[in-house]
Amino acid sequence: MLTLLREPRNCNASWEILPADKGGILKADTVLTVAKMAASKGIEDEPLLRSLDSPVEERPIDNHVLPEPEDHDFASDVPITNPGRRAYISTIILFLINLLNYVDRYTIAANLIAIQATYGIKDNDSLAGLVQTVFIIGYMITSPVFGFLGDRYPRTITMSAGILFWAAMTLSGSFVPDNMFWLFVLIRGLVGVGEASYTTISVTIIGDLFVGNRRTQMLMFYYFAVPVGSGLGYIAGKGIAEAFQDWRWALRVTPALGVLSVLCILFIIKEPTRGQAETGNHAIASQRYLEDLKALLKNKTYLFTTLGFTSIAWVVGGLALWLVKLMELVYDYNGWKDTSVSFIFGAVTCAAGFLGVALGTVGAQAYRRYNPRADALVCAFGNILAAPFLFVGLTFAATQVGLAWAVILLGEICLFLNWALVPDILMQVLIPVRRSTGNGMQLLSGHLLGDALSPYILGAVADSIRGGGQTYFERYQSLAYSLYMAVFFSVIGGGFFLAASLTIEGDREHMQATLRDCQQTEAEQGIIVVSPVQPATIITNEDVII
């Protein structure tokens, strides 16, 4: 039997399924209901899913041919420049949840020495580094999975489930007995799984709510959560641990806030259509996962930016875990009380984050007026300039503590210049339905080759250099020498961003052309993509015969 699906003419109307032989009408409350009905009729997804670059041709369905397309009104496909108040409220909620993630993540670094003492690994830095490494492993191996889900299924549901899992694992980690260090490490790995579900997907929602400079500004605001959350993690994590005389209590506060975050996601955030801001509510179909991966490998800007991001992750991951301990050893060497180090480092990180993210974003926006490659060049500038500051700080920390704190601040500002620009570049060169996948694969690369390795490698190198030395100065010196590797990787990352600046214009133009072609082609076909594994994706305002 031939069935006609008619799309509603406004967002509040219902879909209508019209049996063509009888002319009757059956209303469905949601597109998902339509998808299930269509799937039950045996419709296969293979003929309807196609590569964006493949030619369009008419296909017979039930011995009929798709009707000739009517004229499509592309006036409704213009970018949305005024997203409305709810979009800004959603961005604030996403920022606060991201802030909470980073507070929890760096609570461990703030209490690392206490954790080592609890589990009897005080003199084993390589095992201590393994705590962060396993967390990152859990985070990175599931990022592509959540990227796949984020491009195909409701993002608010996926994020909510992940945050609840993260909260449960964080809380359970605070009850691990002193003689079960490996269980604690395993649980921290599962915490990483929960965080990946949110980080991979949330940024793409902002990408679908805003365009142009407004999107860059909202990403800047969102990524303020990284330095501010990291700094608060050191400050609050250490403060709560000292208040309760037990570092475990630092892990028992954030889970309750995680549950509150889920309620905000489910009842306040209204998930946008993928590509909504750029196409004026005109949705486009998700592609096959293999097609997505092939397209990512062909995108030079994406590859260079991913390698640059990996270098940043290597540097930041190593410094985040070990720089606090290095400065604590410096304070012990000079006979000072070291309990203030976490608070100072937290304040420095917060200040550097605000200044770095703001300067990078505003600077890139201003530079775009003169150079379309501005985003990649600002990222390169930040990475390369951070290297000498970090080198000076590591070298003179033992004798010039004030100088060390000052150059650490400047070095972190430089590293944070690119924090909001990297995801913005990703959105400039990838089509909307490929962004979660691209972000997931970028996170996999960044953590697999970056901060999953650096904490353990730096700790192991420090142990090797120190040998049997037990004095504060010997322990400081060995750790400082190992951290010189972070200086090297910072420069390497700058080189990758310079390479990205050579390709970003062409890849940006290709993305925009592909997006226009996809919209026009789908408007001409007038189809609704339905498959047994995903909800229907609304494509046009036309009618379609199935």
Coordinates of C-alpha atoms in Angstrom, one line a residue:
M1 CA 0.0 0.0 0.0
L2 CA 1.3 3.5 -0.9
T3 CA 1.5 5.9 2.0
L4 CA 1.9 9.7 2.0
L5 CA 3.7 11.4 4.9
R6 CA 2.9 15.1 5.2
E7 CA 5.1 17.3 7.3
P8 CA 3.2 19.8 9.5
R9 CA 3.3 23.5 8.4
N10 CA 4.2 24.7 11.9
C11 CA 6.2 23.3 14.8
N12 CA 3.1 22.6 17.0
A13 CA 1.2 20.5 14.5
S14 CA 1.1 16.7 14.2
W15 CA 2.4 14.6 11.4
E16 CA -0.2 13.0 9.1
I17 CA 0.0 9.6 7.6
L18 CA -2.3 9.5 4.5
P19 CA -3.1 6.0 3.1
A20 CA -3.1 7.0 -0.6
D21 CA -5.7 4.4 -1.6
K22 CA -8.3 5.5 0.9
G23 CA -7.4 9.1 1.6
G24 CA -7.8 8.6 5.4
I25 CA -5.8 10.4 8.0
L26 CA -3.9 9.0 11.0
K27 CA -2.3 11.5 13.3
A28 CA 1.0 10.7 15.1
D29 CA 2.2 12.6 18.2
T30 CA 5.9 12.4 17.4
V31 CA 8.3 11.9 14.6
L32 CA 9.5 8.8 16.4
T33 CA 6.1 7.3 16.1
V34 CA 6.2 7.9 12.4
A35 CA 9.6 6.3 12.2
K36 CA 8.4 3.2 14.0
M37 CA 5.4 2.9 11.8
A38 CA 7.5 3.3 8.7
A39 CA 10.0 0.8 10.0
S40 CA 7.2 -1.7 10.7
K41 CA 6.3 -1.5 7.0
G42 CA 9.7 -2.9 6.2
I43 CA 11.3 0.2 4.8
E44 CA 15.1 -0.3 4.5
D45 CA 17.5 2.5 5.5
E46 CA 20.1 1.5 2.8
P47 CA 18.4 3.3 -0.2
L48 CA 17.7 6.4 1.8
L49 CA 21.1 6.9 3.4
R50 CA 23.7 8.2 1.0
S51 CA 27.0 10.1 1.1
L52 CA 26.7 13.8 0.9
D53 CA 29.1 13.8 -2.0
S54 CA 27.3 11.1 -4.0
P55 CA 25.0 12.0 -6.9
V56 CA 21.2 12.1 -6.5
E57 CA 19.0 9.9 -8.5
E58 CA 15.4 8.9 -8.4
R59 CA 14.7 5.5 -6.8
P60 CA 11.6 3.4 -7.4
I61 CA 9.6 2.6 -4.2
D62 CA 6.7 0.3 -4.3
N63 CA 6.8 0.4 -8.2
H64 CA 6.5 4.2 -8.1
V65 CA 9.0 7.0 -8.6
L66 CA 9.4 9.9 -6.3
P67 CA 7.4 12.9 -7.6
E68 CA 9.1 15.8 -9.3
P69 CA 10.3 18.3 -6.6
E70 CA 8.4 21.5 -6.0
D71 CA 10.2 24.7 -5.6
H72 CA 11.9 24.9 -2.2
D73 CA 11.8 28.1 -0.2
F74 CA 15.4 28.6 0.9
A75 CA 14.4 31.7 2.7
S76 CA 13.5 29.5 5.6
D77 CA 17.0 28.0 5.6
V78 CA 19.0 31.2 6.4
P79 CA 21.1 31.1 9.6
I80 CA 19.4 32.0 12.9
T81 CA 21.1 35.2 14.2
N82 CA 18.7 35.7 17.1
P83 CA 18.5 32.4 18.9
G84 CA 16.3 33.6 21.8
R85 CA 16.6 33.7 25.6
R86 CA 16.3 29.9 26.0
A87 CA 19.5 29.3 24.0
Y88 CA 21.5 31.5 26.4
I89 CA 19.9 29.8 29.4
S90 CA 20.9 26.4 27.9
T91 CA 24.4 27.6 27.4
I92 CA 24.7 28.7 31.1
I93 CA 23.5 25.3 32.2
L94 CA 26.0 23.5 30.0
F95 CA 28.7 25.8 31.3
L96 CA 27.9 25.0 34.9
I97 CA 27.9 21.2 34.3
N98 CA 31.2 21.5 32.5
L99 CA 32.5 23.5 35.5
L100 CA 31.4 20.7 37.8
N101 CA 33.2 18.1 35.7
Y102 CA 36.5 19.9 36.0
V103 CA 36.1 20.5 39.7
D104 CA 35.8 16.8 40.2
R105 CA 38.6 15.9 37.8
Y106 CA 41.2 18.1 39.6
T107 CA 40.1 17.3 43.1
I108 CA 42.4 14.3 42.7
A109 CA 45.4 16.3 41.7
A110 CA 44.8 18.7 44.7
N111 CA 45.0 15.8 47.1
L112 CA 47.5 13.6 45.4
I113 CA 50.0 13.4 48.2
A114 CA 47.3 12.5 50.7
I115 CA 46.0 9.8 48.3
Q116 CA 49.5 8.4 47.9
A117 CA 49.8 8.2 51.7
T118 CA 46.4 6.5 52.1
Y119 CA 47.2 3.7 49.7
G120 CA 50.9 3.4 50.6
I121 CA 52.5 4.6 47.4
K122 CA 54.1 7.8 48.8
D123 CA 57.4 7.2 47.0
N124 CA 55.9 5.7 43.8
D125 CA 55.1 8.6 41.4
S126 CA 54.5 6.3 38.5
L127 CA 51.6 4.5 40.3
A128 CA 50.2 7.9 41.4
G129 CA 50.3 9.1 37.8
L130 CA 48.3 5.9 36.9
V131 CA 45.3 7.3 38.7
Q132 CA 44.9 10.1 36.2
T133 CA 46.0 7.9 33.3
V134 CA 43.3 5.3 33.9
F135 CA 40.7 8.0 34.2
I136 CA 41.7 9.4 30.8
I137 CA 41.7 5.9 29.3
G138 CA 38.1 5.4 30.4
Y139 CA 37.3 8.9 29.1
M140 CA 39.0 8.5 25.7
I141 CA 37.9 5.0 24.6
T142 CA 34.2 5.8 25.1
S143 CA 34.4 9.3 23.5
P144 CA 33.9 7.9 19.9
V145 CA 31.0 5.9 21.1
F146 CA 29.3 8.9 22.5
G147 CA 30.2 10.8 19.4
F148 CA 28.3 8.2 17.3
L149 CA 25.3 8.5 19.6
G150 CA 25.4 12.3 19.7
D151 CA 25.1 12.5 15.9
R152 CA 22.1 10.1 15.8
Y153 CA 20.1 10.0 19.0
P154 CA 18.6 12.5 21.5
R155 CA 21.6 14.2 23.0
T156 CA 19.9 15.3 26.3
I157 CA 19.1 11.7 27.2
T158 CA 22.6 10.5 26.5
M159 CA 24.2 13.3 28.5
S160 CA 21.8 12.7 31.4
A161 CA 22.5 9.0 31.6
G162 CA 26.2 9.6 31.5
I163 CA 26.1 12.3 34.2
L164 CA 24.2 10.0 36.6
F165 CA 26.7 7.2 36.0
W166 CA 29.6 9.7 36.6
A167 CA 28.0 10.8 39.9
A168 CA 27.5 7.2 41.1
M169 CA 31.1 6.3 40.3
T170 CA 32.6 9.4 41.9
L171 CA 30.7 8.8 45.1
S172 CA 31.6 5.1 45.2
G173 CA 35.3 5.9 44.8
S174 CA 35.2 7.8 48.1
F175 CA 34.5 4.5 50.0
V176 CA 37.3 2.3 48.7
P177 CA 39.3 0.8 51.5
D178 CA 43.0 1.7 52.1
N179 CA 44.2 -1.7 50.9
M180 CA 42.4 -1.7 47.6
F181 CA 44.3 0.9 45.5
W182 CA 43.6 -0.9 42.2
L183 CA 39.8 -0.8 42.8
F184 CA 40.1 3.0 43.3
V185 CA 42.0 3.2 40.0
L186 CA 39.4 1.2 38.2
I187 CA 36.5 3.3 39.6
R188 CA 38.3 6.5 38.4
G189 CA 38.4 5.0 35.0
L190 CA 34.6 4.5 35.1
V191 CA 34.3 8.1 36.2
G192 CA 36.0 9.0 32.9
V193 CA 33.3 7.1 31.0
G194 CA 30.6 9.3 32.5
E195 CA 32.4 12.5 31.8
A196 CA 33.0 11.5 28.2
S197 CA 29.2 11.3 27.6
Y198 CA 28.8 14.9 28.4
T199 CA 32.0 16.5 27.1
T200 CA 31.7 14.9 23.7
I201 CA 28.2 16.0 23.0
S202 CA 27.5 19.2 24.9
V203 CA 29.6 21.5 22.8
T204 CA 27.7 20.4 19.6
I205 CA 24.5 21.7 21.2
I206 CA 26.0 25.1 21.5
G207 CA 27.1 24.8 17.8
D208 CA 23.5 24.2 16.8
L209 CA 22.2 27.2 18.8
F210 CA 24.6 29.9 17.5
V211 CA 26.5 30.9 14.4
G212 CA 29.5 33.1 13.6
N213 CA 31.1 35.4 16.2
R214 CA 28.2 34.7 18.6
R215 CA 29.0 31.0 18.6
T216 CA 32.6 31.8 19.2
Q217 CA 31.6 34.0 22.2
M218 CA 29.4 31.3 23.6
L219 CA 32.1 28.7 23.2
M220 CA 34.4 31.1 25.0
F221 CA 32.0 31.3 27.9
Y222 CA 31.5 27.5 27.9
Y223 CA 35.3 26.9 28.0
F224 CA 35.8 29.3 30.9
A225 CA 34.7 26.2 32.8
V226 CA 38.0 24.5 32.1
P227 CA 40.4 26.8 33.9
V228 CA 37.8 28.0 36.5
G229 CA 36.7 24.4 37.2
S230 CA 40.3 23.2 37.4
G231 CA 41.2 26.0 39.7
L232 CA 38.1 25.4 41.9
G233 CA 39.0 21.7 41.9
Y234 CA 42.4 22.5 43.5
I235 CA 40.9 25.1 45.9
A236 CA 37.6 23.4 46.9
G237 CA 39.1 19.9 46.8
K238 CA 41.9 20.8 49.2
G239 CA 39.6 23.0 51.3
I240 CA 37.0 20.2 51.8
A241 CA 39.6 17.7 52.5
E242 CA 41.2 19.9 55.2
A243 CA 37.8 20.8 56.7
F244 CA 36.9 17.1 57.2
Q245 CA 40.5 15.9 57.7
D246 CA 39.9 13.4 55.0
W247 CA 40.4 13.8 51.2
R248 CA 37.5 11.3 50.5
W249 CA 35.0 14.0 51.4
A250 CA 36.1 16.0 48.5
L251 CA 34.6 13.3 46.3
R252 CA 31.2 13.3 48.1
V253 CA 30.0 16.8 47.3
T254 CA 30.0 16.9 43.4
P255 CA 27.7 13.8 42.9
A256 CA 24.7 15.6 44.5
L257 CA 25.3 18.5 42.1
G258 CA 25.5 16.0 39.3
V259 CA 21.9 14.8 40.0
L260 CA 20.7 18.4 40.0
S261 CA 22.4 18.9 36.6
V262 CA 20.4 16.1 35.1
L263 CA 17.2 17.7 36.2
C264 CA 18.2 20.9 34.5
I265 CA 19.1 19.1 31.3
L266 CA 15.8 17.2 31.1
F267 CA 13.4 20.0 32.1
I268 CA 15.1 23.2 30.9
I269 CA 17.2 22.5 27.9
K270 CA 15.3 22.1 24.6
E271 CA 17.5 20.1 22.3
P272 CA 18.0 22.0 19.0
T273 CA 17.9 20.3 15.5
R274 CA 21.3 19.4 14.3
G275 CA 22.5 22.3 12.1
Q276 CA 19.6 24.4 13.3
A277 CA 21.5 27.7 13.6
E278 CA 23.2 27.5 10.3
T279 CA 20.2 26.2 8.2
G280 CA 17.3 28.0 9.9
N281 CA 15.7 24.8 11.5
H282 CA 16.3 22.9 8.3
A283 CA 17.6 19.5 9.4
I284 CA 19.9 17.3 7.4
A285 CA 20.3 13.5 7.5
S286 CA 23.0 11.7 9.5
Q287 CA 25.4 9.7 7.5
R288 CA 26.8 6.2 7.9
Y289 CA 29.5 6.0 10.5
L290 CA 32.1 4.7 8.0
E291 CA 31.3 7.7 5.7
D292 CA 31.9 10.0 8.6
L293 CA 35.2 8.5 9.4
K294 CA 36.4 8.7 5.8
A295 CA 35.4 12.3 5.6
L296 CA 37.3 13.1 8.8
L297 CA 40.5 11.5 7.4
K298 CA 40.2 13.6 4.3
N299 CA 39.9 16.8 6.2
K300 CA 43.4 18.2 6.6
T301 CA 42.4 21.0 8.9
Y302 CA 40.7 18.6 11.2
L303 CA 43.7 16.3 11.2
F304 CA 46.2 19.1 11.9
T305 CA 44.0 20.6 14.6
T306 CA 43.5 17.2 16.2
L307 CA 47.3 16.7 16.4
G308 CA 47.7 20.2 17.9
F309 CA 45.0 19.4 20.4
T310 CA 46.8 16.2 21.3
S311 CA 49.9 18.1 22.0
I312 CA 48.0 20.5 24.3
A313 CA 46.5 17.6 26.1
W314 CA 49.9 16.1 26.6
V315 CA 51.2 19.3 28.1
V316 CA 48.2 20.3 30.2
G317 CA 47.6 16.7 31.5
G318 CA 51.2 16.4 32.7
L319 CA 51.3 19.9 34.3
A320 CA 47.9 19.6 36.0
L321 CA 49.0 16.5 37.9
W322 CA 52.6 17.2 38.6
L323 CA 53.1 21.0 38.8
V324 CA 51.4 21.2 42.2
K325 CA 53.6 18.5 43.6
L326 CA 56.7 20.1 42.2
M327 CA 55.8 23.4 43.9
E328 CA 55.0 21.6 47.2
L329 CA 58.5 20.1 47.0
V330 CA 60.0 23.6 46.4
Y331 CA 58.1 24.9 49.5
D332 CA 59.3 21.9 51.6
Y333 CA 62.9 22.5 50.4
N334 CA 62.7 26.1 51.5
G335 CA 61.2 25.2 54.8
W336 CA 57.8 26.7 54.1
K337 CA 54.3 25.2 54.8
D338 CA 53.2 23.6 51.6
T339 CA 49.4 23.5 52.3
S340 CA 49.0 26.8 50.5
V341 CA 50.3 25.5 47.2
S342 CA 47.0 24.0 45.9
F343 CA 45.2 27.3 46.7
I344 CA 47.8 29.4 44.9
F345 CA 47.9 27.1 41.9
G346 CA 44.1 27.1 41.8
A347 CA 44.0 30.9 41.8
V348 CA 46.7 31.1 39.2
T349 CA 44.8 28.6 37.0
C350 CA 41.5 30.5 37.4
A351 CA 43.1 33.8 36.5
A352 CA 45.1 32.4 33.6
G353 CA 41.9 30.7 32.3
F354 CA 39.8 33.8 32.3
L355 CA 42.6 35.9 30.6
G356 CA 43.7 33.2 28.2
V357 CA 40.3 32.1 26.9
A358 CA 39.1 35.7 26.7
L359 CA 42.2 37.0 25.0
G360 CA 42.3 34.1 22.6
T361 CA 38.7 34.4 21.6
V362 CA 38.5 38.2 21.3
G363 CA 41.9 38.3 19.6
A364 CA 40.9 35.8 17.0
Q365 CA 37.6 37.6 16.3
A366 CA 39.5 40.9 15.8
Y367 CA 42.2 39.2 13.6
R368 CA 39.5 37.6 11.4
R369 CA 38.8 40.9 9.9
Y370 CA 42.3 40.9 8.4
N371 CA 43.1 37.2 8.1
P372 CA 40.6 34.3 7.6
R373 CA 43.2 32.0 9.1
A374 CA 43.2 33.8 12.4
D375 CA 41.8 31.0 14.6
A376 CA 44.6 28.5 13.7
L377 CA 47.3 31.2 13.9
V378 CA 46.2 32.3 17.4
C379 CA 46.4 28.7 18.5
A380 CA 49.9 28.3 17.1
F381 CA 51.0 31.6 18.8
G382 CA 49.7 30.4 22.2
N383 CA 51.4 27.1 22.1
I384 CA 54.8 28.4 20.9
L385 CA 54.9 31.3 23.3
A386 CA 54.0 29.1 26.3
A387 CA 57.2 27.1 25.9
P388 CA 59.8 29.7 27.2
F389 CA 57.6 30.7 30.1
L390 CA 57.3 27.1 31.2
F391 CA 61.0 26.5 30.8
V392 CA 61.9 29.5 33.0
G393 CA 59.4 28.5 35.7
L394 CA 60.7 24.9 35.9
T395 CA 64.3 25.9 36.0
F396 CA 64.2 28.6 38.6
A397 CA 61.4 27.4 40.9
A398 CA 63.7 26.3 43.7
T399 CA 65.4 29.6 44.1
Q400 CA 63.0 32.2 42.7
V401 CA 59.5 31.1 43.8
G402 CA 57.9 34.4 43.0
L403 CA 59.3 34.4 39.5
A404 CA 58.2 30.8 39.0
W405 CA 54.6 31.6 39.9
A406 CA 54.6 34.6 37.6
V407 CA 55.9 32.7 34.5
I408 CA 53.6 29.8 35.3
L409 CA 50.7 32.3 35.1
L410 CA 51.9 33.6 31.8
G411 CA 52.5 30.1 30.4
E412 CA 49.0 29.0 31.3
I413 CA 47.5 32.1 29.7
C414 CA 49.2 31.2 26.5
L415 CA 48.0 27.6 26.6
F416 CA 44.5 28.7 27.3
L417 CA 44.4 31.0 24.3
N418 CA 43.3 28.1 22.1
W419 CA 40.8 26.4 24.4
A420 CA 37.7 27.8 22.8
L421 CA 39.1 28.1 19.3
V422 CA 39.9 24.4 18.7
P423 CA 36.2 23.3 18.9
D424 CA 35.2 26.4 16.9
I425 CA 37.6 25.4 14.1
L426 CA 36.0 21.9 14.2
M427 CA 32.6 23.4 13.7
Q428 CA 33.9 25.5 10.8
V429 CA 35.2 22.6 8.8
L430 CA 32.7 19.8 9.7
I431 CA 29.0 19.6 8.8
P432 CA 26.6 19.6 11.7
V433 CA 25.7 15.9 11.7
R434 CA 29.4 15.0 11.8
R435 CA 30.5 17.2 14.7
S436 CA 29.9 14.8 17.6
T437 CA 31.7 12.1 15.8
G438 CA 34.6 14.5 15.0
N439 CA 34.7 15.7 18.6
G440 CA 34.7 12.2 19.9
M441 CA 37.6 11.1 17.6
Q442 CA 39.5 14.2 18.5
L443 CA 39.1 13.5 22.2
L444 CA 40.2 9.9 21.6
S445 CA 43.4 11.0 19.9
G446 CA 44.1 13.8 22.3
H447 CA 43.8 11.6 25.4
L448 CA 45.2 8.4 23.9
L449 CA 48.4 10.1 22.8
G450 CA 48.2 13.1 25.2
D451 CA 47.1 13.2 28.8
A452 CA 46.5 9.5 29.2
L453 CA 50.3 9.0 28.6
S454 CA 51.9 12.2 30.0
P455 CA 51.1 11.8 33.8
Y456 CA 52.5 8.2 33.9
I457 CA 55.4 8.9 31.6
L458 CA 56.5 12.0 33.5
G459 CA 56.2 10.2 36.8
A460 CA 58.2 7.3 35.5
V461 CA 60.9 9.5 34.0
A462 CA 61.1 11.5 37.3
D463 CA 61.6 8.2 39.3
S464 CA 64.3 7.1 36.8
I465 CA 66.2 10.4 37.1
R466 CA 65.9 10.5 40.9
G467 CA 67.2 7.0 41.4
G468 CA 67.6 6.5 45.1
G469 CA 67.6 10.2 46.0
Q470 CA 65.2 11.1 48.8
T471 CA 65.9 14.8 49.6
Y472 CA 63.4 17.5 48.7
F473 CA 65.8 19.0 46.2
E474 CA 66.6 15.7 44.5
R475 CA 62.9 15.0 44.1
Y476 CA 62.2 18.5 42.8
Q477 CA 65.0 18.4 40.4
S478 CA 64.1 15.0 38.9
L479 CA 60.5 16.1 38.5
A480 CA 61.5 19.4 36.9
Y481 CA 63.7 17.6 34.4
S482 CA 60.9 15.3 33.4
L483 CA 58.5 18.2 32.9
Y484 CA 60.9 19.7 30.3
M485 CA 59.2 17.3 27.9
A486 CA 56.0 19.4 28.3
V487 CA 58.0 22.4 26.9
F488 CA 58.9 20.4 23.8
F489 CA 55.4 19.2 23.2
S490 CA 54.1 22.7 23.5
V491 CA 56.3 23.8 20.6
I492 CA 55.3 20.7 18.5
G493 CA 51.6 21.6 19.0
G494 CA 52.3 25.1 17.7
G495 CA 53.7 23.6 14.5
F496 CA 50.6 21.6 13.9
F497 CA 48.4 24.6 14.3
L498 CA 50.6 26.5 11.8
A499 CA 50.0 23.6 9.4
A500 CA 46.2 23.9 10.0
S501 CA 46.3 27.6 9.1
L502 CA 47.4 26.7 5.6
T503 CA 44.3 24.5 4.9
I504 CA 41.5 26.0 7.0
E505 CA 40.2 28.4 4.3
G506 CA 39.7 25.6 1.7
D507 CA 38.1 23.2 4.2
R508 CA 35.8 25.9 5.5
E509 CA 34.6 26.7 2.0
H510 CA 34.2 23.0 1.3
M511 CA 32.0 22.5 4.4
Q512 CA 29.8 25.4 3.5
A513 CA 29.4 24.2 -0.1
T514 CA 28.6 20.7 1.0
L515 CA 26.0 21.9 3.5
R516 CA 24.3 24.0 0.8
D517 CA 24.4 21.1 -1.7
C518 CA 23.0 18.7 1.0
Q519 CA 20.1 21.1 1.8
Q520 CA 19.2 21.6 -1.9
T521 CA 19.5 17.9 -2.7
E522 CA 17.3 16.8 0.2
A523 CA 14.8 19.5 -0.6
E524 CA 14.6 18.3 -4.2
Q525 CA 14.2 14.7 -3.1
G526 CA 11.6 15.6 -0.4
I527 CA 12.3 12.6 1.8
I528 CA 12.2 11.7 5.5
V529 CA 15.1 9.5 6.5
V530 CA 13.8 6.5 8.4
S531 CA 15.8 3.6 9.6
P532 CA 15.3 0.8 12.1
V533 CA 18.2 2.1 14.3
Q534 CA 17.4 5.8 14.6
P535 CA 14.5 8.1 14.8
A536 CA 13.2 9.8 11.7
T537 CA 15.1 12.9 10.6
I538 CA 13.0 15.7 9.2
I539 CA 14.5 17.1 6.0
T540 CA 12.1 19.3 4.1
N541 CA 8.7 20.9 4.0
E542 CA 7.7 18.8 1.0
D543 CA 5.5 15.8 0.9
V544 CA 7.0 12.3 0.3
I545 CA 5.6 9.1 -1.0
I546 CA 6.9 6.0 0.8

